[in-house]
mmCIF file of C-alpha atoms in Angstrom:
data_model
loop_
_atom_site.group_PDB
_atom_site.id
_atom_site.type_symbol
_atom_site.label_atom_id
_atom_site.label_comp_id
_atom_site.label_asym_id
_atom_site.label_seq_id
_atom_site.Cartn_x
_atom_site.Cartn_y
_atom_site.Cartn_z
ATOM 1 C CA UNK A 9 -24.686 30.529 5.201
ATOM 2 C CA UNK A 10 -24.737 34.285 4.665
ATOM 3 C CA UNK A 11 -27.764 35.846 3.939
ATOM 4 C CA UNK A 12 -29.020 38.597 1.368
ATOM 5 C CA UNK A 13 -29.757 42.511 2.769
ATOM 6 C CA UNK A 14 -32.751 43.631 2.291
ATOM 7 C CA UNK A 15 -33.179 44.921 -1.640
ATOM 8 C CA UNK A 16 -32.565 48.808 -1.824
ATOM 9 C CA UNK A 17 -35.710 50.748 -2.964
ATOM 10 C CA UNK A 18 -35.000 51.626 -6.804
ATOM 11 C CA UNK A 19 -34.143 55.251 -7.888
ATOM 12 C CA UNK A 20 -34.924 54.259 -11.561
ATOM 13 C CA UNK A 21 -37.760 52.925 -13.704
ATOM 14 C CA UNK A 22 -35.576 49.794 -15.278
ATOM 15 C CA UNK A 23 -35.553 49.453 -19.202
ATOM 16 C CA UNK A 24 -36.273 46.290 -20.782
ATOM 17 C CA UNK A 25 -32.702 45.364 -21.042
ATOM 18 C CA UNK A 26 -32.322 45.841 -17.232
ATOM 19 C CA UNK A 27 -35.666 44.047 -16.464
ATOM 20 C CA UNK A 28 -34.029 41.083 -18.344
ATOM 21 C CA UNK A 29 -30.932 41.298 -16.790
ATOM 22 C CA UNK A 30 -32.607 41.426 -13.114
ATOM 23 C CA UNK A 31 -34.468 38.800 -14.460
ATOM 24 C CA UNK A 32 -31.618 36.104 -15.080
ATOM 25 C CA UNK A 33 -29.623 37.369 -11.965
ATOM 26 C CA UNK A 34 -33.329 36.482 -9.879
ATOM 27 C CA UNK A 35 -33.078 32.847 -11.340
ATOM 28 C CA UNK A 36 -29.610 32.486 -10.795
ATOM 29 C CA UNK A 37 -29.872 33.441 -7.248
ATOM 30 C CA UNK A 38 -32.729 31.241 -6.810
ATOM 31 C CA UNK A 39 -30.576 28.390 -8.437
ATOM 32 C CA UNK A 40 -27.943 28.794 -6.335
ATOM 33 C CA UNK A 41 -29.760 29.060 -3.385
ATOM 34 C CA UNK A 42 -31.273 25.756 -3.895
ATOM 35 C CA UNK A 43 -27.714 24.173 -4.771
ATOM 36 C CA UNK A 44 -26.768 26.153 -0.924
ATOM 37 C CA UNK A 45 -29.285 24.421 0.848
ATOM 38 C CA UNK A 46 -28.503 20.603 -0.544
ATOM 39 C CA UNK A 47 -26.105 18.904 1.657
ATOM 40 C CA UNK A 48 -22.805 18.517 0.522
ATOM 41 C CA UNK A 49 -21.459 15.438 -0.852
ATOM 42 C CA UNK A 50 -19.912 13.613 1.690
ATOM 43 C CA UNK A 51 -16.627 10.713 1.210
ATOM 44 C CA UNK A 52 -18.312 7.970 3.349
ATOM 45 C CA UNK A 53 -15.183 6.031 3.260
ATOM 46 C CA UNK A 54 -12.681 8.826 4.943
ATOM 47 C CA UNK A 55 -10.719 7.012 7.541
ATOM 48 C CA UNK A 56 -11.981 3.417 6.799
ATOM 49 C CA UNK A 57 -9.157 1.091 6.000
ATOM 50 C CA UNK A 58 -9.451 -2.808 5.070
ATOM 51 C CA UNK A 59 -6.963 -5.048 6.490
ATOM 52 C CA UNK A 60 -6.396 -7.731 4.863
ATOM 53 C CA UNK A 61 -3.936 -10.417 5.907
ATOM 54 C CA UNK A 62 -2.420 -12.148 9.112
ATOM 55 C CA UNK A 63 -2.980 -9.850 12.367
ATOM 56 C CA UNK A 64 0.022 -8.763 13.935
ATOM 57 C CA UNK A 65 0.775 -12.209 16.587
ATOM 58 C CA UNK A 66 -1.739 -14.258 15.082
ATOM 59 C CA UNK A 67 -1.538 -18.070 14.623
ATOM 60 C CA UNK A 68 -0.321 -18.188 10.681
ATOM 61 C CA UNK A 69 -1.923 -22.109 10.278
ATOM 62 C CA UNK A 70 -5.415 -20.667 11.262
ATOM 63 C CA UNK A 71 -5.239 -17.752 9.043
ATOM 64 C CA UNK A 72 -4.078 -19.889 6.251
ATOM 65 C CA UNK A 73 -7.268 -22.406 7.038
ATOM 66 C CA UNK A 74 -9.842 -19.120 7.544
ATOM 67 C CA UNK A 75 -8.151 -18.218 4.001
ATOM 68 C CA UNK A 76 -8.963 -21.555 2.386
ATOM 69 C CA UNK A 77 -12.570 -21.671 3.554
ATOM 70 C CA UNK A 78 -13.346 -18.305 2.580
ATOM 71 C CA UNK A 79 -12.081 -18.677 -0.838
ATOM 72 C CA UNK A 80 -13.987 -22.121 -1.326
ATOM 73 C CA UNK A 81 -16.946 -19.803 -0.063
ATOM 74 C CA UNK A 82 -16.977 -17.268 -2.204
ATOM 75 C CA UNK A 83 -19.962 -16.457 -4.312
ATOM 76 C CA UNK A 84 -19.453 -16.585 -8.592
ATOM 77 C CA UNK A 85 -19.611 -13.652 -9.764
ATOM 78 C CA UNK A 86 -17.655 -10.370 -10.450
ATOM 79 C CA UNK A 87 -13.807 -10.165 -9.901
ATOM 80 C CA UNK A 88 -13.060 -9.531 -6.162
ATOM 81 C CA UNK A 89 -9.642 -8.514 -4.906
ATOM 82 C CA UNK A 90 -7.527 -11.737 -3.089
ATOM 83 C CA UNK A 91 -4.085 -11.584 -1.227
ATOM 84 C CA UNK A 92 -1.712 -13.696 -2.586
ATOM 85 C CA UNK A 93 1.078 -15.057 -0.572
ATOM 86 C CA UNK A 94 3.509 -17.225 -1.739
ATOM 87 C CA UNK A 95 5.812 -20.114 -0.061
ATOM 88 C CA UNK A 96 8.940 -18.172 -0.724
ATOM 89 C CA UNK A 97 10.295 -14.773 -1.955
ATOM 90 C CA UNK A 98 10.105 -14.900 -5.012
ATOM 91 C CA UNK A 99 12.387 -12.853 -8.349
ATOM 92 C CA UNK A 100 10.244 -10.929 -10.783
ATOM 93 C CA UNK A 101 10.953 -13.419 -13.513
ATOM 94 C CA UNK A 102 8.949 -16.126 -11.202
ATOM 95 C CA UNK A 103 5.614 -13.838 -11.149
ATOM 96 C CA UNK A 104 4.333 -14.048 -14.420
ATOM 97 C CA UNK A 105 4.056 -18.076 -14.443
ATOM 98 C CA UNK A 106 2.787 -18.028 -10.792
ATOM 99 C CA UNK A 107 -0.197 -15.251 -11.153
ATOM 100 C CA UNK A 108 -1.105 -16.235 -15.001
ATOM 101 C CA UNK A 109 -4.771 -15.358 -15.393
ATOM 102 C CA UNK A 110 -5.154 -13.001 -13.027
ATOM 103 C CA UNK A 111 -5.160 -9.020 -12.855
ATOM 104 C CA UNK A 112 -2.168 -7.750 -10.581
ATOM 105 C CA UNK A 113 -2.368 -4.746 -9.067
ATOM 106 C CA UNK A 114 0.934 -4.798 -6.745
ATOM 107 C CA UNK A 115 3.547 -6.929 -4.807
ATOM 108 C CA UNK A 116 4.729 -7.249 -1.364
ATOM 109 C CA UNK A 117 8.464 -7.338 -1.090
ATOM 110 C CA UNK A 118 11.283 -7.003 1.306
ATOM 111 C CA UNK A 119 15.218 -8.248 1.031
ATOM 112 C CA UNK A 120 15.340 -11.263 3.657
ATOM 113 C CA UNK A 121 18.674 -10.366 5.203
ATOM 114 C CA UNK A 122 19.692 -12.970 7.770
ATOM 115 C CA UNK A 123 18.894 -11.667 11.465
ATOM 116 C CA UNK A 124 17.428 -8.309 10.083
ATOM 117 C CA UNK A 125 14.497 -6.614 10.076
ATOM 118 C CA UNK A 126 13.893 -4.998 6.658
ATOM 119 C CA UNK A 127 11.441 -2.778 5.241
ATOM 120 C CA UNK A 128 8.198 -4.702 4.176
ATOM 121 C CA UNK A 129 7.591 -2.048 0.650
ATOM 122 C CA UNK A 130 4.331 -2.251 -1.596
ATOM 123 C CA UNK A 131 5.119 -2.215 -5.434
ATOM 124 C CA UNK A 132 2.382 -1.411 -8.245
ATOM 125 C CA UNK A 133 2.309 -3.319 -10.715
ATOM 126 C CA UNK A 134 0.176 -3.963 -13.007
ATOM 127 C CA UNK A 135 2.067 -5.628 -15.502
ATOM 128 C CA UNK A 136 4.687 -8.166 -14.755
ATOM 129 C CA UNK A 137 7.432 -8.698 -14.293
ATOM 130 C CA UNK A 138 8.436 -5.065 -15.723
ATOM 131 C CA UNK A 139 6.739 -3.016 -13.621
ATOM 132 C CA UNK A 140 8.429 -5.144 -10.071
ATOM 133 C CA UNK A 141 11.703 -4.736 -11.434
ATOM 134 C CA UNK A 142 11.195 -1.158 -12.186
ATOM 135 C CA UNK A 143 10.036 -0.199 -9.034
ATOM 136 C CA UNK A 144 12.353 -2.446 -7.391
ATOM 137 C CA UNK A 145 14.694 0.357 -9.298
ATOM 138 C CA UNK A 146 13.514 2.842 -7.836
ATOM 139 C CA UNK A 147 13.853 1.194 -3.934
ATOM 140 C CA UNK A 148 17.280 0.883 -4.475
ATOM 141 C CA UNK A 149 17.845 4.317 -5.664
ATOM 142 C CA UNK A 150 15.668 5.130 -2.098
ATOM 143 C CA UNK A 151 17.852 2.893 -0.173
ATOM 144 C CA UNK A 152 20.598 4.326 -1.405
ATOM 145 C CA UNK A 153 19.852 8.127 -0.382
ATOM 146 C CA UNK A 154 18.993 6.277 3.003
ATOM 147 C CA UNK A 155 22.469 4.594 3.426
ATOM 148 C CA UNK A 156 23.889 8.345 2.468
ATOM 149 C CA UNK A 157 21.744 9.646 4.971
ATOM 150 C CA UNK A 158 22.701 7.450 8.104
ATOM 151 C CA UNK A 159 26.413 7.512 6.863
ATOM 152 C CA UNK A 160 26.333 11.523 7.233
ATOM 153 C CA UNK A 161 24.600 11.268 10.805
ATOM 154 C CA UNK A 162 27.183 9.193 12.236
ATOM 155 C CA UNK A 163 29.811 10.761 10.542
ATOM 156 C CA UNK A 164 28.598 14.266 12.429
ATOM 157 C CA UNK A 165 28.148 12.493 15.660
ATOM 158 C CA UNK A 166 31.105 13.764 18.353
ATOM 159 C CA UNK A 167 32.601 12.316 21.924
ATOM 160 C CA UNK A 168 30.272 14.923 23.468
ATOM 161 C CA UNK A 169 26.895 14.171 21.265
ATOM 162 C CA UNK A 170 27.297 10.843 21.249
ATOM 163 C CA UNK A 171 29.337 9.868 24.694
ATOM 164 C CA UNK A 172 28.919 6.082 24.727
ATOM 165 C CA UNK A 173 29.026 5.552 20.500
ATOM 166 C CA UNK A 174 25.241 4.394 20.549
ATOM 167 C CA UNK A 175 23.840 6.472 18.384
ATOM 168 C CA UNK A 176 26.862 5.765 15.855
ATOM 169 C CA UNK A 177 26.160 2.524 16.130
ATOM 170 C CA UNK A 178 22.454 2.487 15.187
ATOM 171 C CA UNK A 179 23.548 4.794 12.111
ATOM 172 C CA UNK A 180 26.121 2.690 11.008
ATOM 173 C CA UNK A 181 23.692 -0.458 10.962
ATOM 174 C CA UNK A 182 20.893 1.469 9.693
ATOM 175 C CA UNK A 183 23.359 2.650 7.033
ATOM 176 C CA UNK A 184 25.005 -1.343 6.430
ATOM 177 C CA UNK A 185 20.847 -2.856 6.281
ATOM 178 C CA UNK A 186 20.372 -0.048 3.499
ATOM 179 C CA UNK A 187 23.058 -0.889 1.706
ATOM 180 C CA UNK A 188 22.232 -4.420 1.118
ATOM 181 C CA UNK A 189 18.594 -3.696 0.584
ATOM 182 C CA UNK A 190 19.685 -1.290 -2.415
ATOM 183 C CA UNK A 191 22.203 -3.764 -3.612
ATOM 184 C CA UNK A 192 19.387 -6.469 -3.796
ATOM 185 C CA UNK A 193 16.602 -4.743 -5.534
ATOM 186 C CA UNK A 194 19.441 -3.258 -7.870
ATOM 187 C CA UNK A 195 19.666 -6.620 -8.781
ATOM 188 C CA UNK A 196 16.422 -8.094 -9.138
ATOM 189 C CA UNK A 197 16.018 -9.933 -6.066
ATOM 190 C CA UNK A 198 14.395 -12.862 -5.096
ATOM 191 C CA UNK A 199 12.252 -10.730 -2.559
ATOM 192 C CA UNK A 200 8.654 -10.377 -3.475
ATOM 193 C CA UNK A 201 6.339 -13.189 -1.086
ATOM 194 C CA UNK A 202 2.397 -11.453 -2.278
ATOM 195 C CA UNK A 203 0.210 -10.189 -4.419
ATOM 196 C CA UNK A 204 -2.731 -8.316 -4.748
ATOM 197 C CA UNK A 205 -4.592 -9.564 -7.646
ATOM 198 C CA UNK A 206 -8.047 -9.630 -9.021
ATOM 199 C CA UNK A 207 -9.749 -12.534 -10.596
ATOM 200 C CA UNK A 208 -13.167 -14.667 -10.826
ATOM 201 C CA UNK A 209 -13.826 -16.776 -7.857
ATOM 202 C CA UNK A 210 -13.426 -19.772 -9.893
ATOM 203 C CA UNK A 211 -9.932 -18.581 -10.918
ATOM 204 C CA UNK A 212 -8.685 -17.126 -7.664
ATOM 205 C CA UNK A 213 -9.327 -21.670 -6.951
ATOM 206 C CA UNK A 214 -7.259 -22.627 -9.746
ATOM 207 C CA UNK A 215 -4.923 -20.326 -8.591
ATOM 208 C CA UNK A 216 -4.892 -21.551 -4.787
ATOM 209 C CA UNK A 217 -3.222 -24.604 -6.226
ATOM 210 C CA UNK A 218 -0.228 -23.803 -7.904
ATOM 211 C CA UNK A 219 2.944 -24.396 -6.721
ATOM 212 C CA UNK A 220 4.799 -22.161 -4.511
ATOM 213 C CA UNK A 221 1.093 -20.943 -3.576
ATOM 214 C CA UNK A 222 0.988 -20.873 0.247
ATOM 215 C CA UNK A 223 -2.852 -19.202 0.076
ATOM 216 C CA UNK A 224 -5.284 -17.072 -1.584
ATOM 217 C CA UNK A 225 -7.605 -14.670 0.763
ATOM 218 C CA UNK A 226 -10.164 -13.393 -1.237
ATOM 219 C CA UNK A 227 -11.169 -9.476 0.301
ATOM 220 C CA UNK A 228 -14.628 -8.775 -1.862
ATOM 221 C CA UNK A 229 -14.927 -5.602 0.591
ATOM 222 C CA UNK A 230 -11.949 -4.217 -0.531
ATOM 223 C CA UNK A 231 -12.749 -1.409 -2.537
ATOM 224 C CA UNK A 232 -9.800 1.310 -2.576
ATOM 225 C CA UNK A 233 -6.193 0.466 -2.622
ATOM 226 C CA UNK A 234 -4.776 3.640 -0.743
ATOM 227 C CA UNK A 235 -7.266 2.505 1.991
ATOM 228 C CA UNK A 236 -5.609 -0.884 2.137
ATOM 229 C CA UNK A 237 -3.110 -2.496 4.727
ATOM 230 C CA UNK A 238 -1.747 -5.697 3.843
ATOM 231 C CA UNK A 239 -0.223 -8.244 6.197
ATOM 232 C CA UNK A 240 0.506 -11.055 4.481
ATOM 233 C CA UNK A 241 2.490 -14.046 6.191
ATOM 234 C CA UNK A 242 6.293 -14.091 5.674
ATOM 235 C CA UNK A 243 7.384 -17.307 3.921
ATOM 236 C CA UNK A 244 9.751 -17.937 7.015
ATOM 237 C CA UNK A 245 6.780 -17.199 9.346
ATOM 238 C CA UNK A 246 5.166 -20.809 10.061
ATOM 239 C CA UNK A 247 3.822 -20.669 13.963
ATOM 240 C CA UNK A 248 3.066 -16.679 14.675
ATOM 241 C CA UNK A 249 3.103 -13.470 12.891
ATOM 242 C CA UNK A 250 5.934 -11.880 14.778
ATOM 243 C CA UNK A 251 9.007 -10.012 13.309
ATOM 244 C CA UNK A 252 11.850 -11.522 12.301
ATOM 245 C CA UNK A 253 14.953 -11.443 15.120
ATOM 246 C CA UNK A 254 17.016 -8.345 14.445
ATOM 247 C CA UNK A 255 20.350 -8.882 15.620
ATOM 248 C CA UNK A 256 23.732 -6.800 14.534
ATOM 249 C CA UNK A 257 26.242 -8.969 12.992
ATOM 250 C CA UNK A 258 29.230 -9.583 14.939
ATOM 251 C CA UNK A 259 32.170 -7.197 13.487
ATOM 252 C CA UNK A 260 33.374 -8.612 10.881
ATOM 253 C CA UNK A 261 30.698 -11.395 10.322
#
């Protein structure tokens, strides 16, 4: 912190209108020196992150058990947050029956394309199912500009960049999974398999038992959703949390 000279001595006797204003300028000196010396305020939470969901390789039936018995644990009172995963990928026209009663704050999608490994994409929405089907809108439009984008790659690739055709390879599959993942959210796809929602304990129960429900793991320390990383299970994920196989189709196949 910078410091103050020492005051020059005065050449003048001050009026009363300069007294005054020497005055105030003293305070406000004094007031801000007192603000200068306070600590400043501090975001505790930089950095921190809560995970909430299967670990990467972990056994899926214990995390489903640790869910149960945490949610049959949790204290009344106040409206936690709870991870929501559901049996199957669900379309936006399913999610209003399936999370009635409870605030939704966003959905976990991705287009389950046979052998491929697609992009797992968050969603807000806080009102369904129009806001999932408008952001699904807007990942196809995304997708889209993707496809474009590993269609001009390849298409710039030479014999002498590209010598053995890998690299237009990977483009053109990169460019054929895009494709089909704009093509399904275009159309309201049956693609979303969690939630993040927000409801009483005793509701976040009810809610544990409805079909198509595969659990409900209540995170009461989650407190900021940018901080957030979400894992839940996949639907088709029944043994470990490992990615789906990711194999090219077969030309023509």
């Amino acid at each position: 912190m910078s410091r103050a000279g020492e005051p020059a001595t005065p050449r003048w006797r001050p009026g009363r209108l300069t007294v005054a204003a020497l005055a105030g300028a003293l305070a406000v000196g004094a007031v801000a020196a007192r603000v200068a010396d306070r600590p400043a305020a501090v975001d505790t939470t930089v950095g921190e992150v809560t995970r909430v969901g299967v670990a990467a390789g972990g056994s899926v039936p214990a995390y489903l058990r640790a869910s149960a018995a945490e949610l049959a644990a949790l204290p009344a009172g106040g409206e936690p947050y709870a991870l929501v995963t559901f049996a199957g990928y669900l379309p936006p026209g399913r999610l209003a029956p399936t999370l009635a009663g409870v605030s939704v704050a966003e959905v976990v999608a991705r287009v389950p394309l046979p052998q491929r490994q697609t992009e797992i994409v968050r969603i807000p929405a806080q009102l369904v199912p129009e806001h999932v089907r408008a952001g699904m809108t807007e990942v196809a439009a995304r997708k889209d500009r993707e496809a474009a984008d590993q269609r001009g790659r390849s298409a710039a690739l030479t014999d002498a960049t590209d010598p053995g055709g890998e690299l237009r390879r990977v483009y053109d599959s990169g460019a054929r999974v895009a494709t089909a993942e704009a093509a399904a959210y275009r159309s309201g796809c049956a693609c979303v398999y969690a939630a993040l929602v927000r409801a009483e304990p005793a509701v976040l129960r009810t809610l544990a038992g409805r079909p198509g429900v595969r659990a409900v793991d209540p995170a009461p320390e989650l407190r900021r959703l940018d901080r957030a990383v979400l894992t839940p299970p996949l639907p088709e994920q029944r043994d470990l949390a490992r990615p789906p196989a990711d194999r090219e189709p077969a030309a023509g196949g």
